[in-house]
């Protein structure tokens, strides 16, 4: 059974950092791309970053480049989104998702989704 579980969200002040984790199980991970998405109240879900497990390529949305870093902890089958220099506009529910072979910041190719973790950036 495919399962993605996010953790690490919380409340942080502007300029602070958070580290989100996505633990995956139940499928052949090497053939998948893991993506991070977010959805703020009243807004559509948007792609933040993704990493291909076939060649390690990474992709970022323009507004998080230089601030967020996606990586994989192979030993733990866990994907990390390190978020630095957080801004109030980063406030959203963050989701990780898995797509078979396709690397994209659009949600369409993603077949499996976690339940989400809340990130709030506020003073």
Short mmCIF file of N, CA, C and O in Angstrom, two decimals:
data_model
loop_
_atom_site.label_atom_id
_atom_site.label_comp_id
_atom_site.label_asym_id
_atom_site.label_seq_id
_atom_site.Cartn_x
_atom_site.Cartn_y
_atom_site.Cartn_z
N UNK A 1 0.85 -1.19 0.00
CA UNK A 1 0.00 0.00 0.00
C UNK A 1 0.89 1.25 0.00
O UNK A 1 1.76 1.40 0.83
N UNK A 2 0.65 2.12 -0.97
CA UNK A 2 1.44 3.34 -1.08
C UNK A 2 1.06 4.30 0.04
O UNK A 2 -0.12 4.53 0.31
N UNK A 3 2.09 4.84 0.68
CA UNK A 3 1.84 5.78 1.76
C UNK A 3 2.90 6.87 1.77
O UNK A 3 4.09 6.58 1.65
N UNK A 4 2.45 8.11 1.88
CA UNK A 4 3.33 9.27 2.02
C UNK A 4 2.89 10.01 3.28
O UNK A 4 1.71 10.33 3.42
N UNK A 5 3.83 10.28 4.16
CA UNK A 5 3.50 10.94 5.42
C UNK A 5 4.44 12.12 5.62
O UNK A 5 5.66 11.95 5.71
N UNK A 6 3.85 13.32 5.69
CA UNK A 6 4.63 14.52 5.92
C UNK A 6 4.73 14.83 7.42
O UNK A 6 3.84 14.49 8.19
N UNK A 7 5.81 15.51 7.77
CA UNK A 7 5.96 15.99 9.13
C UNK A 7 6.88 17.21 9.12
O UNK A 7 7.54 17.48 8.11
N UNK A 8 6.92 17.92 10.23
CA UNK A 8 7.85 19.03 10.38
C UNK A 8 7.26 20.42 10.25
O UNK A 8 7.97 21.41 10.41
N UNK A 9 5.96 20.51 9.97
CA UNK A 9 5.36 21.83 9.88
C UNK A 9 5.24 22.49 11.25
O UNK A 9 5.52 21.88 12.28
N UNK A 10 4.84 23.76 11.24
CA UNK A 10 4.68 24.47 12.49
C UNK A 10 4.62 25.97 12.27
O UNK A 10 4.46 26.44 11.15
N UNK A 11 4.75 26.69 13.38
CA UNK A 11 4.73 28.15 13.37
C UNK A 11 6.16 28.66 13.47
O UNK A 11 6.92 28.23 14.35
N UNK A 12 6.51 29.59 12.59
CA UNK A 12 7.86 30.16 12.59
C UNK A 12 7.77 31.64 12.27
O UNK A 12 6.85 32.07 11.55
N UNK A 13 8.70 32.40 12.78
CA UNK A 13 8.73 33.83 12.50
C UNK A 13 9.32 34.10 11.12
O UNK A 13 10.11 33.29 10.61
N UNK A 14 8.96 35.22 10.52
CA UNK A 14 9.58 35.58 9.23
C UNK A 14 11.10 35.58 9.34
O UNK A 14 11.66 36.06 10.34
N UNK A 15 11.73 35.03 8.32
CA UNK A 15 13.17 34.90 8.33
C UNK A 15 13.67 33.60 8.92
O UNK A 15 14.87 33.28 8.81
N UNK A 16 12.77 32.85 9.54
CA UNK A 16 13.14 31.59 10.17
C UNK A 16 13.20 30.43 9.19
O UNK A 16 13.03 30.61 7.97
N UNK A 17 13.43 29.24 9.74
CA UNK A 17 13.59 28.04 8.93
C UNK A 17 12.71 26.91 9.46
O UNK A 17 12.41 26.86 10.66
N UNK A 18 12.33 26.04 8.55
CA UNK A 18 11.65 24.80 8.90
C UNK A 18 12.17 23.69 8.00
O UNK A 18 12.58 23.96 6.85
N UNK A 19 12.10 22.48 8.50
CA UNK A 19 12.54 21.31 7.73
C UNK A 19 11.37 20.34 7.66
O UNK A 19 10.97 19.78 8.69
N UNK A 20 10.84 20.17 6.47
CA UNK A 20 9.74 19.23 6.28
C UNK A 20 10.28 17.89 5.83
O UNK A 20 11.25 17.83 5.06
N UNK A 21 9.64 16.82 6.28
CA UNK A 21 10.01 15.48 5.89
C UNK A 21 8.83 14.77 5.25
O UNK A 21 7.68 15.00 5.63
N UNK A 22 9.15 13.90 4.29
CA UNK A 22 8.14 13.07 3.64
C UNK A 22 8.65 11.64 3.67
O UNK A 22 9.64 11.32 3.00
N UNK A 23 7.98 10.81 4.43
CA UNK A 23 8.35 9.40 4.53
C UNK A 23 7.48 8.60 3.56
O UNK A 23 6.25 8.69 3.61
N UNK A 24 8.12 7.84 2.68
CA UNK A 24 7.40 7.10 1.65
C UNK A 24 7.57 5.61 1.81
O UNK A 24 8.64 5.14 2.20
N UNK A 25 6.52 4.87 1.47
CA UNK A 25 6.59 3.41 1.53
C UNK A 25 5.54 2.83 0.60
O UNK A 25 4.61 3.50 0.18
N UNK A 26 5.75 1.55 0.25
CA UNK A 26 4.73 0.84 -0.50
C UNK A 26 4.89 0.83 -2.00
O UNK A 26 4.02 0.30 -2.70
N UNK A 27 5.97 1.40 -2.53
CA UNK A 27 6.18 1.34 -3.97
C UNK A 27 7.67 1.44 -4.27
O UNK A 27 8.47 1.75 -3.39
N UNK A 28 8.02 1.17 -5.53
CA UNK A 28 9.43 1.19 -5.94
C UNK A 28 9.86 2.64 -6.10
O UNK A 28 9.61 3.28 -7.12
N UNK A 29 10.53 3.14 -5.12
CA UNK A 29 10.79 4.57 -5.03
C UNK A 29 11.69 5.08 -6.14
O UNK A 29 11.58 6.23 -6.56
N UNK A 30 12.61 4.25 -6.63
CA UNK A 30 13.60 4.73 -7.60
C UNK A 30 12.97 5.17 -8.91
O UNK A 30 13.60 5.89 -9.68
N UNK A 31 11.75 4.73 -9.21
CA UNK A 31 11.11 5.09 -10.48
C UNK A 31 10.24 6.32 -10.37
O UNK A 31 9.59 6.72 -11.34
N UNK A 32 10.24 6.94 -9.21
CA UNK A 32 9.32 8.03 -8.98
C UNK A 32 10.03 9.36 -8.76
O UNK A 32 11.17 9.43 -8.33
N UNK A 33 9.30 10.42 -9.08
CA UNK A 33 9.68 11.76 -8.68
C UNK A 33 8.86 12.13 -7.45
O UNK A 33 7.66 11.84 -7.38
N UNK A 34 9.52 12.74 -6.47
CA UNK A 34 8.83 13.23 -5.28
C UNK A 34 8.72 14.75 -5.39
O UNK A 34 9.72 15.43 -5.63
N UNK A 35 7.53 15.24 -5.23
CA UNK A 35 7.31 16.68 -5.32
C UNK A 35 6.72 17.23 -4.03
O UNK A 35 6.06 16.51 -3.28
N UNK A 36 6.99 18.49 -3.80
CA UNK A 36 6.37 19.22 -2.69
C UNK A 36 5.44 20.29 -3.29
O UNK A 36 5.85 21.03 -4.20
N UNK A 37 4.25 20.33 -2.77
CA UNK A 37 3.25 21.30 -3.20
C UNK A 37 2.73 22.04 -1.98
O UNK A 37 2.90 21.59 -0.85
N UNK A 38 2.08 23.15 -2.21
CA UNK A 38 1.47 23.88 -1.10
C UNK A 38 0.17 24.51 -1.54
O UNK A 38 -0.03 24.80 -2.72
N UNK A 39 -0.70 24.70 -0.57
CA UNK A 39 -1.98 25.33 -0.84
C UNK A 39 -2.33 26.26 0.30
O UNK A 39 -2.49 25.82 1.44
N UNK A 40 -2.43 27.53 -0.03
CA UNK A 40 -2.81 28.55 0.94
C UNK A 40 -4.33 28.73 0.89
O UNK A 40 -4.96 28.42 -0.13
N UNK A 41 -4.92 29.23 1.96
CA UNK A 41 -6.38 29.43 1.98
C UNK A 41 -6.84 30.30 0.82
O UNK A 41 -6.28 31.36 0.56
N UNK A 42 -7.84 29.83 0.10
CA UNK A 42 -8.40 30.58 -1.01
C UNK A 42 -7.58 30.55 -2.29
O UNK A 42 -7.93 31.23 -3.25
N UNK A 43 -6.50 29.78 -2.29
CA UNK A 43 -5.65 29.71 -3.48
C UNK A 43 -5.56 28.29 -3.99
O UNK A 43 -5.83 27.33 -3.28
N UNK A 44 -5.15 28.16 -5.24
CA UNK A 44 -4.96 26.85 -5.82
C UNK A 44 -3.65 26.22 -5.33
O UNK A 44 -2.73 26.92 -4.93
N UNK A 45 -3.62 24.91 -5.38
CA UNK A 45 -2.40 24.20 -5.02
C UNK A 45 -1.30 24.53 -6.04
O UNK A 45 -1.56 24.57 -7.24
N UNK A 46 -0.10 24.76 -5.56
CA UNK A 46 1.00 25.10 -6.45
C UNK A 46 2.23 24.24 -6.15
O UNK A 46 2.46 23.85 -5.00
N UNK A 47 2.99 23.97 -7.19
CA UNK A 47 4.21 23.20 -7.03
C UNK A 47 5.31 24.06 -6.43
O UNK A 47 5.48 25.22 -6.82
N UNK A 48 6.06 23.49 -5.51
CA UNK A 48 7.15 24.19 -4.84
C UNK A 48 8.50 23.66 -5.33
O UNK A 48 9.38 24.43 -5.71
N UNK A 49 8.64 22.34 -5.32
CA UNK A 49 9.91 21.73 -5.70
C UNK A 49 9.68 20.26 -5.97
O UNK A 49 8.71 19.67 -5.50
N UNK A 50 10.58 19.67 -6.77
CA UNK A 50 10.52 18.22 -6.96
C UNK A 50 11.92 17.70 -7.23
O UNK A 50 12.83 18.45 -7.60
N UNK A 51 12.09 16.40 -6.99
CA UNK A 51 13.36 15.75 -7.21
C UNK A 51 13.12 14.41 -7.89
O UNK A 51 12.26 13.63 -7.46
N UNK A 52 13.87 14.17 -8.95
CA UNK A 52 13.75 12.92 -9.66
C UNK A 52 14.60 11.85 -8.98
O UNK A 52 15.79 12.08 -8.72
N UNK A 53 14.01 10.71 -8.71
CA UNK A 53 14.76 9.63 -8.09
C UNK A 53 15.55 8.82 -9.12
O UNK A 53 16.32 7.94 -8.74
N UNK A 54 15.36 9.10 -10.41
CA UNK A 54 16.12 8.39 -11.43
C UNK A 54 17.48 9.03 -11.67
O UNK A 54 18.48 8.32 -11.85
N UNK A 55 17.54 10.37 -11.65
CA UNK A 55 18.83 11.02 -11.89
C UNK A 55 19.16 12.12 -10.89
O UNK A 55 20.20 12.77 -11.02
N UNK A 56 18.30 12.33 -9.91
CA UNK A 56 18.59 13.33 -8.89
C UNK A 56 18.34 14.77 -9.27
O UNK A 56 18.64 15.69 -8.50
N UNK A 57 17.79 15.00 -10.46
CA UNK A 57 17.52 16.38 -10.89
C UNK A 57 16.52 17.03 -9.95
O UNK A 57 15.59 16.38 -9.48
N UNK A 58 16.74 18.30 -9.69
CA UNK A 58 15.84 19.05 -8.81
C UNK A 58 15.26 20.26 -9.54
O UNK A 58 15.89 20.82 -10.46
N UNK A 59 14.08 20.64 -9.13
CA UNK A 59 13.37 21.75 -9.75
C UNK A 59 12.72 22.57 -8.65
O UNK A 59 12.27 22.02 -7.64
N UNK A 60 12.67 23.89 -8.88
CA UNK A 60 12.09 24.78 -7.87
C UNK A 60 11.20 25.82 -8.54
O UNK A 60 11.49 26.30 -9.64
N UNK A 61 10.15 26.19 -7.84
CA UNK A 61 9.36 27.34 -8.27
C UNK A 61 10.20 28.60 -8.10
O UNK A 61 11.06 28.67 -7.22
N UNK A 62 9.95 29.59 -8.93
CA UNK A 62 10.78 30.80 -8.92
C UNK A 62 10.79 31.49 -7.56
O UNK A 62 11.83 32.01 -7.13
N UNK A 63 9.66 31.49 -6.87
CA UNK A 63 9.60 32.26 -5.63
C UNK A 63 10.23 31.54 -4.43
O UNK A 63 10.27 32.12 -3.34
N UNK A 64 10.74 30.33 -4.62
CA UNK A 64 11.43 29.66 -3.53
C UNK A 64 12.89 29.38 -3.86
O UNK A 64 13.65 28.91 -3.00
N UNK A 65 13.30 29.65 -5.08
CA UNK A 65 14.70 29.41 -5.47
C UNK A 65 15.65 30.19 -4.57
O UNK A 65 15.44 31.35 -4.29
N UNK A 66 16.68 29.50 -4.13
CA UNK A 66 17.65 30.13 -3.26
C UNK A 66 17.27 30.10 -1.79
O UNK A 66 18.10 30.40 -0.92
N UNK A 67 16.02 29.74 -1.50
CA UNK A 67 15.56 29.68 -0.11
C UNK A 67 15.23 28.25 0.32
O UNK A 67 15.44 27.88 1.47
N UNK A 68 14.68 27.45 -0.59
CA UNK A 68 14.28 26.08 -0.29
C UNK A 68 15.24 25.11 -0.96
O UNK A 68 15.73 25.36 -2.07
N UNK A 69 15.46 23.98 -0.30
CA UNK A 69 16.30 22.93 -0.87
C UNK A 69 15.61 21.58 -0.67
O UNK A 69 15.22 21.25 0.45
N UNK A 70 15.50 20.82 -1.75
CA UNK A 70 14.91 19.48 -1.67
C UNK A 70 16.03 18.46 -1.72
O UNK A 70 17.02 18.63 -2.44
N UNK A 71 15.89 17.39 -0.94
CA UNK A 71 16.91 16.36 -0.93
C UNK A 71 16.28 15.04 -0.50
O UNK A 71 15.12 14.99 -0.09
N UNK A 72 17.10 13.97 -0.63
CA UNK A 72 16.61 12.64 -0.26
C UNK A 72 17.57 12.03 0.75
O UNK A 72 18.79 12.09 0.56
N UNK A 73 17.01 11.46 1.77
CA UNK A 73 17.77 10.67 2.72
C UNK A 73 17.56 9.21 2.34
O UNK A 73 16.56 8.59 2.68
N UNK A 74 18.52 8.64 1.59
CA UNK A 74 18.34 7.29 1.05
C UNK A 74 18.16 6.24 2.15
O UNK A 74 17.39 5.30 2.01
N UNK A 75 18.88 6.42 3.21
CA UNK A 75 18.84 5.41 4.26
C UNK A 75 17.47 5.31 4.91
O UNK A 75 17.09 4.26 5.43
N UNK A 76 16.73 6.40 4.88
CA UNK A 76 15.46 6.43 5.59
C UNK A 76 14.26 6.47 4.64
O UNK A 76 13.13 6.55 5.11
N UNK A 77 14.52 6.43 3.31
CA UNK A 77 13.42 6.58 2.34
C UNK A 77 12.58 7.81 2.68
O UNK A 77 11.35 7.76 2.71
N UNK A 78 13.27 8.87 2.95
CA UNK A 78 12.63 10.12 3.36
C UNK A 78 13.12 11.26 2.48
O UNK A 78 14.30 11.31 2.14
N UNK A 79 12.22 12.14 2.13
CA UNK A 79 12.57 13.31 1.34
C UNK A 79 12.41 14.55 2.21
O UNK A 79 11.46 14.64 3.00
N UNK A 80 13.35 15.45 2.06
CA UNK A 80 13.42 16.61 2.91
C UNK A 80 13.20 17.88 2.10
O UNK A 80 13.72 18.01 0.98
N UNK A 81 12.42 18.79 2.65
CA UNK A 81 12.34 20.14 2.09
C UNK A 81 12.83 21.09 3.17
O UNK A 81 12.13 21.34 4.15
N UNK A 82 14.04 21.59 2.98
CA UNK A 82 14.61 22.57 3.90
C UNK A 82 14.19 23.95 3.45
O UNK A 82 14.47 24.35 2.32
N UNK A 83 13.50 24.66 4.33
CA UNK A 83 12.96 25.97 3.99
C UNK A 83 13.62 27.03 4.86
O UNK A 83 13.48 27.00 6.09
N UNK A 84 14.35 27.93 4.23
CA UNK A 84 15.03 29.01 4.93
C UNK A 84 14.46 30.36 4.50
O UNK A 84 13.77 30.46 3.49
N UNK A 85 14.78 31.37 5.28
CA UNK A 85 14.34 32.74 4.97
C UNK A 85 12.84 32.79 4.67
O UNK A 85 12.40 33.38 3.69
N UNK A 86 12.08 32.16 5.54
CA UNK A 86 10.65 32.04 5.30
C UNK A 86 9.94 33.39 5.37
O UNK A 86 10.34 34.29 6.13
N UNK A 87 8.92 33.51 4.54
CA UNK A 87 8.14 34.74 4.43
C UNK A 87 6.68 34.44 4.79
O UNK A 87 6.24 33.29 4.64
N UNK A 88 5.93 35.44 5.20
CA UNK A 88 4.51 35.19 5.49
C UNK A 88 3.76 34.58 4.31
O UNK A 88 2.85 33.77 4.52
N UNK A 89 4.15 34.91 3.10
CA UNK A 89 3.48 34.35 1.93
C UNK A 89 3.79 32.87 1.68
O UNK A 89 3.21 32.26 0.80
N UNK A 90 4.71 32.32 2.47
CA UNK A 90 4.97 30.87 2.42
C UNK A 90 3.96 30.09 3.25
O UNK A 90 3.97 28.85 3.23
N UNK A 91 3.13 30.78 3.99
CA UNK A 91 2.13 30.12 4.82
C UNK A 91 1.17 29.31 3.96
O UNK A 91 0.57 29.83 3.01
N UNK A 92 1.05 28.02 4.27
CA UNK A 92 0.20 27.12 3.48
C UNK A 92 0.24 25.73 4.11
O UNK A 92 1.05 25.47 5.01
N UNK A 93 -0.62 24.86 3.62
CA UNK A 93 -0.49 23.44 3.89
C UNK A 93 0.45 22.87 2.83
O UNK A 93 0.23 23.09 1.63
N UNK A 94 1.46 22.17 3.28
CA UNK A 94 2.45 21.60 2.38
C UNK A 94 2.21 20.10 2.24
O UNK A 94 2.05 19.39 3.23
N UNK A 95 2.23 19.65 0.98
CA UNK A 95 2.00 18.24 0.67
C UNK A 95 3.19 17.67 -0.09
O UNK A 95 3.78 18.35 -0.92
N UNK A 96 3.50 16.41 0.18
CA UNK A 96 4.41 15.71 -0.71
C UNK A 96 3.59 14.75 -1.56
O UNK A 96 2.51 14.30 -1.16
N UNK A 97 4.13 14.46 -2.74
CA UNK A 97 3.41 13.62 -3.69
C UNK A 97 4.42 12.86 -4.55
O UNK A 97 5.58 13.25 -4.65
N UNK A 98 3.96 11.78 -5.17
CA UNK A 98 4.82 10.93 -5.99
C UNK A 98 4.25 10.80 -7.39
O UNK A 98 3.05 10.56 -7.56
N UNK A 99 5.13 10.95 -8.38
CA UNK A 99 4.75 10.81 -9.79
C UNK A 99 5.67 9.79 -10.44
O UNK A 99 6.89 9.84 -10.23
N UNK A 100 5.11 8.93 -11.28
CA UNK A 100 5.89 7.87 -11.91
C UNK A 100 6.70 8.43 -13.06
O UNK A 100 6.14 8.85 -14.08
N UNK A 101 8.01 8.53 -12.88
CA UNK A 101 9.00 8.88 -13.89
C UNK A 101 8.97 10.34 -14.35
O UNK A 101 9.94 10.82 -14.91
N UNK A 102 7.88 11.04 -14.13
CA UNK A 102 7.78 12.40 -14.66
C UNK A 102 8.18 13.41 -13.59
O UNK A 102 7.71 13.34 -12.46
N UNK A 103 9.02 14.36 -13.98
CA UNK A 103 9.39 15.46 -13.09
C UNK A 103 8.61 16.70 -13.50
O UNK A 103 8.72 17.16 -14.64
N UNK A 104 7.82 17.21 -12.59
CA UNK A 104 6.96 18.33 -12.93
C UNK A 104 6.57 19.09 -11.67
O UNK A 104 6.46 18.50 -10.59
N UNK A 105 6.34 20.38 -11.82
CA UNK A 105 5.79 21.19 -10.73
C UNK A 105 4.29 21.39 -10.90
O UNK A 105 3.68 22.16 -10.16
N UNK A 106 3.72 20.71 -11.87
CA UNK A 106 2.26 20.66 -12.00
C UNK A 106 1.74 19.42 -11.30
O UNK A 106 2.39 18.38 -11.30
N UNK A 107 0.59 19.50 -10.72
CA UNK A 107 0.08 18.41 -9.90
C UNK A 107 -0.46 17.24 -10.71
O UNK A 107 -0.58 16.13 -10.19
N UNK A 108 -0.74 17.45 -12.00
CA UNK A 108 -1.37 16.43 -12.81
C UNK A 108 -0.71 15.07 -12.81
O UNK A 108 -1.39 14.05 -12.66
N UNK A 109 0.62 14.99 -12.98
CA UNK A 109 1.27 13.67 -13.05
C UNK A 109 1.36 12.91 -11.73
O UNK A 109 1.76 11.75 -11.72
N UNK A 110 1.02 13.54 -10.63
CA UNK A 110 1.23 12.94 -9.32
C UNK A 110 0.05 12.06 -8.93
O UNK A 110 -1.09 12.52 -8.87
N UNK A 111 0.38 10.80 -8.65
CA UNK A 111 -0.65 9.81 -8.36
C UNK A 111 -0.92 9.63 -6.87
O UNK A 111 -2.01 9.22 -6.48
N UNK A 112 0.10 9.88 -6.07
CA UNK A 112 -0.01 9.61 -4.64
C UNK A 112 0.29 10.88 -3.86
O UNK A 112 1.24 11.60 -4.18
N UNK A 113 -0.49 11.10 -2.82
CA UNK A 113 -0.37 12.32 -2.03
C UNK A 113 -0.39 12.01 -0.54
O UNK A 113 -1.09 11.09 -0.09
N UNK A 114 0.36 12.81 0.20
CA UNK A 114 0.28 12.74 1.66
C UNK A 114 -0.88 13.57 2.17
O UNK A 114 -1.62 14.20 1.39
N UNK A 115 -1.02 13.62 3.47
CA UNK A 115 -2.15 14.30 4.09
C UNK A 115 -1.89 15.78 4.33
O UNK A 115 -2.82 16.53 4.61
N UNK A 116 -0.65 16.21 4.22
CA UNK A 116 -0.31 17.61 4.36
C UNK A 116 0.15 17.98 5.76
O UNK A 116 -0.21 17.32 6.74
N UNK A 117 0.96 19.03 5.83
CA UNK A 117 1.41 19.57 7.10
C UNK A 117 1.35 21.09 7.03
O UNK A 117 1.74 21.68 6.02
N UNK A 118 0.85 21.71 8.09
CA UNK A 118 0.64 23.15 8.08
C UNK A 118 1.93 23.89 8.39
O UNK A 118 2.63 23.58 9.37
N UNK A 119 2.23 24.88 7.57
CA UNK A 119 3.34 25.80 7.81
C UNK A 119 2.76 27.21 7.94
O UNK A 119 2.06 27.68 7.05
N UNK A 120 3.05 27.85 9.06
CA UNK A 120 2.58 29.21 9.29
C UNK A 120 3.76 30.11 9.60
O UNK A 120 4.54 29.81 10.52
N UNK A 121 3.90 31.16 8.81
CA UNK A 121 5.00 32.11 9.00
C UNK A 121 4.38 33.43 9.46
O UNK A 121 3.69 34.11 8.71
N UNK A 122 4.62 33.76 10.71
CA UNK A 122 3.99 34.93 11.29
C UNK A 122 4.78 35.41 12.49
O UNK A 122 5.38 34.61 13.22
N UNK A 123 4.75 36.71 12.70
CA UNK A 123 5.40 37.27 13.88
C UNK A 123 4.40 37.41 15.03
O UNK A 123 4.77 37.86 16.12
#
